[in-house]
Amino acid sequence: MNRLKSIGRISIAVACLLFFTVVASAQSQNSLYQVSTINALLQGVYDGQVTMKELKKSGDFGIGTFEGLDGEMIALDGKFYQVKSTGEVILVNDQMKTPFANVMNFKPEQTGEINDVKTFGELEKALDSIIKDKNYIYAIRIDGVFTGQTRSIPGKTKPYPSLTDAAKTQSVFDIQQTKGTIVGFLCPQYVNGINVPGYHLHFISEDRKSGGHILNGGIKSGKVQIARITDFRMVLPSNDAFQQASLNQDYSKELSKVEQSK
Ligand SMILES: [Zn+2]
C-alpha cells in the first residue's frame, strides 16, 4: 500500500516536472504575431484592424504601418513609434490602429558584429553570413551608426490606392552617420504573399527624431542581435476590403519594387 502511494507521488512529481519543462520551453520561444498579410497591403487593404493597445500585448519589438498606410511603425524596447511622411517621429497613442504589423517579445539567441557595410546588398550579405539556416523567420536588431535612405508614405483616404501607387507619393529621407537601431525581419521565400521574403528593415535614430522603412544604406559599425522564430500567429481582418481583395496572385514583382532601391 505504502509502495503504491510512493509510486503515485513519484508519478505526480514527474508529471509536474514535465508540465513545468513544457511551460518553460514555450515561454522561451520567440513567437511572432502578425496582423493581416502583405498581399492585402499590396492590394490597398489599409483599414485599421488592431489597436495599438491590443498590438502592444503581443510584443515589445517589431515593424508595421498604420490605418490608411499613414507612416512607418517601429516598436523597440516596448515603445511604439510612428515615422510620419513629414519626417516627424512620434510615440503612438493606444487608439491608433494598424492594417499590417509584425511584433514579438524579442529574446535574442545569437549576436554578431557588422562593420563598414555601405549598401543594402552588402548589409544583406553581412547578415546572411551570421544567419545560417534560412528555413525560419528571424527577428533582427542592429544597434550602430546608419547611413542611407529611409521612406515614409503619407496616409491615404478611400478609395485606397494599391501599395505600388501609394509608394509613388513616399517621402525619402537621407540619413547620414546617425546612431540608432535597425529593427526588422528576415523571411524565407515560402512566406511569399503572407509577408516579405528576404530582409524587411526599419530604422530609428537614437534621439528618436528620424527613421523609416530602409530603402538603401548600411552600417558603419553595428552590434547585431538575432532571434529565430519557431512560432507564428496571424490575425486576419474581417472587413469587406479584405474579403473582396484579390490575394491569391503572385505580387512578388510589385513587392520588390516598393521594398528597396538597392
Ligand atoms: Zn517597411
Short mmCIF file of C-alpha atoms in Angstrom, two decimals, residues 54 68 73 75 108 120 122 129 158 179:
data_model
loop_
_atom_site.label_atom_id
_atom_site.label_comp_id
_atom_site.label_asym_id
_atom_site.label_seq_id
_atom_site.Cartn_x
_atom_site.Cartn_y
_atom_site.Cartn_z
CA GLU A 54 -4.01 45.33 -28.46
CA GLY A 68 -4.60 54.49 -44.23
CA MET A 73 5.88 51.74 -37.43
CA ALA A 75 8.45 49.05 -31.93
CA PRO A 108 17.94 37.34 -28.90
CA PHE A 120 21.53 47.27 -48.59
CA GLU A 122 26.19 44.45 -48.53
CA SER A 129 26.93 35.25 -43.07
CA LYS A 158 -10.64 55.92 -49.56
CA LYS A 179 23.40 56.49 -34.31
#
